[in-house]
Amino acid sequence: MASQRGEGETTATPLEPADRERARAIPEAAVARLAVYLRVLSGMADQGVTAVSSEELSQAAGVNAAKLRKDLSYIGSYGTRGVGYDVEVLVSHIERILGLTRNHSVAVVGIGNLGHALANYGGFPGRGFPVTALFDVDADLIGVPVGGIPVNHIDEITAVCLEREVSIGVIATPPPAAQSVCDRLVSAGVQCILNFAPVVLQVPDNVEVRKVDLAVEMQILSFHVARRADEAASVSNGNNGLGVDGMVIRP
Amino acid sequence: MASQRGEGETTATPLEPADRERARAIPEAAVARLAVYLRVLSGMADQGVTAVSSEELSQAAGVNAAKLRKDLSYIGSYGTRGVGYDVEVLVSHIERILGLTRNHSVAVVGIGNLGHALANYGGFPGRGFPVTALFDVDADLIGVPVGGIPVNHIDEITAVCLEREVSIGVIATPPPAAQSVCDRLVSAGVQCILNFAPVVLQVPDNVEVRKVDLAVEMQILSFHVARRADEAASVSNGNNGLGVDGMVIRP
DNA sequence: TACCGCTTGTGAACGCATGCACAAAGTCGG
DNA sequence: CCGACTTTGTGCATGCGTTCACAAGCGGTA
Ligand SMILES: NC(=O)c1ccc[n+]([C@@H]2O[C@H](COP(=O)([O-])OP(=O)(O)OC[C@H]3O[C@@H](n4cnc5c(N)ncnc54)[C@H](O)[C@@H]3O)[C@@H](O)[C@H]2O)c1
Ligand SMILES: NC(=O)c1ccc[n+]([C@@H]2O[C@H](COP(=O)([O-])OP(=O)(O)OC[C@H]3O[C@@H](n4cnc5c(N)ncnc54)[C@H](O)[C@@H]3O)[C@@H](O)[C@H]2O)c1
């Protein structure tokens, strides 16, 4: 059953039983890719494209075509064999599965360098993630509007989060404060947390945490540089596996 | 630590053939975790801890102990049975495998909200990733120092990157500019790119790209909220506006 | 209507990552 | 010096995710 998009229903669109079972079975990795497909498809829709094949879409999303079709199959069969997919239809179904038919209010905690950038960022509201609350401990910041939202004191976190129905908490405080901020978000009823502080957060089972760790990203890149440089070196000097277990000999 | 130039100084240890083969075999997922272990271990070292067991370390890093040991086994056998691992030894071996014995200069392109935050961030230099170059197109920004580094015009990217031996390029421009910026970084010889713009970059095989996509992260969280809300609804069998735990689901 | 060419959807094979369980290898107390 | 205890390192089984390959299904065409 093909539904239309952008329906301003007040109640969150419930998934049908069949969809619900499917949603439970979607691999985490596929969910991440579905979000990417959604963005590509939205871009296509904006440019007036109405139909797309798995080959075209997979190219635009940078993945294998078979993988894309399998990912889409997790949410149902909405393509037409011999033709491809209707862009609008696909967009609306991915949105539904990802729970984007409902708005998700976001609270940012820690309005420093990163917090300011996040609060000022215009890309979230347009995608259904309005930033509706900001928190910090710094007295100089309290009451100051950032990106149009005044900063609240962290002590008000429970009241404000409940009042504004915050469903996603973003942690952008220094590492030592992160766990305590996390605990406060959790007791304020926030069940989803995006953590920028380089610490491992402890949370109850019913809370979902995702972390963005730039230092780790850089170190992974570093690993690949090193590996590459090393491969190049081994090609140029043809050194084989002799001299095991020795200290490094330098000329 | 380590000199700017990657010649085999005392600290910039080249990998031995045995290690090189190992490095090639380390699963990507394990590399990411090694970076996490490294941070945890560094923190322990700072607090004067000299030895640690796989159990303790795995707890602190938030992973399974067996997985941790397997990850460490990819880089060699540096533990002592019955005792555990020497923190310093482990740190130095992980650093070596990740290529952190050498400094990696970072260039940030697009000094807007996010670019400012990155340029001002003090956490990178301390970990061997000094930000040494900033680029933008905005005439008002050129020459202005951000985080101590003056902003250069994007047209100078090749000359500046070569001169300062930039090995990692960070893209923080608006999406439409990202691919062109990426191409310019690549022709400037940069082989590692960290991309914050929500676009799929096309690069040659010898260039490594990692992307940080906040919208995707939020949508993954959204998916889990939806799934959870839905489970709750199916349990309470006949949605009355209340979910589990007394959490109110928006009417 | 019947055929043809194209694209989807998916069963099955494969490969990678995770977790278990235990022998090997070390320490420490007696 | 020995034996008990602790913790590592890893072979193996299991499960998840990716890729392949092709039958099924649809639109267009004669
Ligand atoms: N800036 C970056 O580019 C960057 C990059 C990678 C990681 N990070 C991480 O992101 C986090 C934030 O970085 P930043 O550069 O914005 O730091 P920052 O120091 O600029 O800002 C931190 C803010 O958090 C506030 N704060 C401190 N304790 C708090 C508490 N208990 N409750 C609420 N607010 C509190 C401070 O008042 C400050 O405004 C850090 O953990 C950092 O490691 C930042
Ligand atoms: N700010 C955030 O919190 C946030 C969050 C998620 C994603 N992003 C993404 O990160 C990127 C940057 O976001 P932002 O908020 O900092 O944007 P911004 O508009 O504040 O800054 C962009 C900067 O890039 C510069 N620029 C434009 N074209 C350029 C070019 N061709 N070469 C060099 N510089 C150029 C602009 O002059 C500007 O200074 C965007 O792609 C955005 O989607 C940002």
XYZ file of C-alpha atoms in Angstrom, chain A residues 10-16 20 23-24 26 28 31-32 35-36 38-40 59-62 96-100 102 104 106 113-114 116-118 120-121 124 127 129 162 165 167-168 170 189 191-194 196 198-200 202 205-228 230-231 233-234 239-248 250, chain B residues 7-10 13-18 20 23-24 26 28 31-36 38-40 59-62 96-100 102 104 106 113-114 116-118 120-121 123-124 127 129 167-170 191-194 196-200 202 205-228 230-231 233-234 245 247-251:
190
model
C -0.931 14.511 14.692
C -0.486 10.948 15.816
C 2.808 9.286 15.006
C 2.252 7.027 12.026
C 2.060 3.477 13.375
C 3.777 0.726 11.465
C 1.647 -2.127 10.310
C 7.034 -3.927 12.349
C 11.863 -3.238 10.934
C 13.092 -5.426 13.732
C 16.852 -4.766 9.409
C 22.173 -1.996 11.614
C 19.798 1.222 8.387
C 22.809 3.498 8.016
C 19.633 7.045 5.497
C 22.149 7.700 2.742
C 17.145 8.765 1.485
C 19.349 11.806 1.094
C 20.309 10.918 -2.448
C 26.167 4.614 -8.098
C 24.978 7.852 -6.552
C 25.117 6.359 -3.077
C 28.508 4.765 -3.615
C 8.423 5.765 7.494
C 10.809 2.948 8.398
C 13.360 5.342 9.853
C 10.677 6.950 11.967
C 10.984 10.317 10.234
C 7.548 12.135 13.456
C 12.537 14.454 16.903
C 17.189 17.635 19.803
C 33.149 25.364 19.988
C 31.308 22.329 18.784
C 27.844 26.467 18.800
C 28.438 24.872 15.421
C 25.697 22.335 16.032
C 23.837 27.160 14.346
C 23.641 24.387 11.812
C 18.923 19.485 10.975
C 15.363 16.982 8.028
C 15.487 17.195 13.771
C 10.180 16.963 29.362
C 9.699 16.598 24.406
C 14.036 12.733 22.159
C 17.692 13.070 21.197
C 23.767 15.547 21.971
C 13.821 10.495 29.888
C 16.556 7.534 25.212
C 18.867 8.476 22.350
C 22.270 10.041 22.767
C 24.827 11.263 20.277
C 31.056 13.745 20.746
C 35.899 10.824 23.588
C 34.719 8.666 26.472
C 32.861 5.377 26.708
C 27.669 3.715 30.557
C 19.815 -1.075 28.168
C 16.884 0.984 27.021
C 19.073 3.888 25.916
C 20.728 3.997 22.522
C 24.120 5.692 22.239
C 26.063 6.565 19.127
C 29.425 8.206 19.290
C 31.294 10.409 16.877
C 34.976 10.195 17.633
C 37.116 12.354 15.410
C 40.396 11.278 16.939
C 39.552 7.667 16.134
C 38.666 8.616 12.565
C 42.012 10.317 12.153
C 43.857 7.379 13.631
C 42.160 5.015 11.225
C 43.311 7.249 8.383
C 46.770 7.278 9.903
C 46.791 3.486 9.938
C 46.042 3.414 6.240
C 48.748 5.959 5.442
C 51.246 3.893 7.381
C 50.185 0.680 5.694
C 50.413 2.292 2.286
C 54.997 0.587 4.166
C 53.797 -1.323 1.146
C 58.762 0.738 0.947
C 58.620 -3.039 0.751
C 63.027 -6.935 1.855
C 61.732 -10.344 2.875
C 60.911 -11.925 6.202
C 64.411 -12.544 7.506
C 65.725 -11.039 10.722
C 62.713 -11.968 12.778
C 62.426 -10.763 16.323
C 65.260 -8.272 16.025
C 65.349 -4.663 17.087
C 65.021 -2.209 14.295
C 68.899 1.823 11.289
C 62.607 9.476 7.800
C 63.503 6.584 10.016
C 64.480 8.435 13.138
C 64.592 6.744 16.478
C 60.046 3.143 13.633
C 59.399 1.394 10.340
C 57.426 -1.809 10.624
C 59.307 -5.067 10.426
C 58.284 -7.507 7.741
C 56.432 -9.687 10.241
C 53.832 -5.476 8.067
C 49.108 -4.917 9.747
C 47.702 -5.854 6.381
C 44.019 -6.397 10.797
C 39.017 -2.566 9.844
C 41.641 -0.909 13.922
C 38.867 1.357 15.129
C 38.834 -0.407 18.483
C 42.603 -0.282 18.809
C 42.326 3.492 18.650
C 39.855 3.361 21.519
C 44.916 3.471 22.958
C 43.008 6.366 24.423
C 41.925 4.382 27.460
C 35.494 -2.951 30.724
C 36.978 0.493 30.367
C 36.738 0.324 26.598
C 33.208 -1.062 26.627
C 53.386 1.985 16.064
C 50.764 -0.120 14.292
C 48.455 2.869 13.829
C 51.316 4.869 12.364
C 51.253 7.417 15.163
C 54.908 10.007 12.820
C 50.214 13.813 10.521
C 45.939 18.257 9.040
C 30.778 26.980 11.897
C 32.291 23.567 11.911
C 36.125 27.082 13.322
C 35.351 24.445 15.919
C 37.845 22.055 14.387
C 40.112 25.757 17.645
C 39.997 22.247 19.019
C 42.548 17.751 21.275
C 44.229 16.946 17.961
C 47.488 13.236 19.751
C 47.474 15.517 14.476
C 48.669 14.261 5.035
C 45.041 14.558 6.114
C 42.482 16.865 4.562
C 39.248 17.704 6.378
C 45.740 10.749 0.373
C 43.485 10.815 3.413
C 40.252 12.724 3.638
C 37.789 13.202 6.451
C 31.809 16.261 7.013
C 29.739 17.285 4.017
C 26.770 15.009 3.389
C 27.810 13.915 -0.085
C 29.374 10.768 -1.498
C 34.435 10.137 -5.790
C 41.791 4.104 -5.423
C 44.876 5.360 -3.664
C 42.928 7.850 -1.557
C 41.224 6.884 1.679
C 38.013 8.660 2.626
C 36.109 8.535 5.869
C 32.921 10.452 6.372
C 31.215 11.805 9.434
C 27.548 12.232 8.726
C 25.573 13.647 11.596
C 22.244 13.514 9.829
C 22.725 9.790 9.278
C 23.627 9.303 12.940
C 20.442 11.062 13.991
C 18.364 9.036 11.594
C 19.782 5.819 12.965
C 18.787 6.986 16.430
C 15.373 7.906 15.068
C 14.998 4.394 13.700
C 15.650 2.931 17.118
C 13.185 5.286 18.801
C 10.559 4.292 16.286
C 11.289 0.615 16.723
C 11.120 0.921 20.487
C 6.445 0.457 18.209
C 7.376 -2.478 20.376
C 2.702 -0.036 21.376
C 2.399 -3.666 20.403
C 8.005 3.163 31.673
C 6.893 7.698 29.034
C 4.312 9.755 27.211
C 4.162 9.223 23.494
C 3.132 12.491 21.962
C -0.593 12.570 21.158
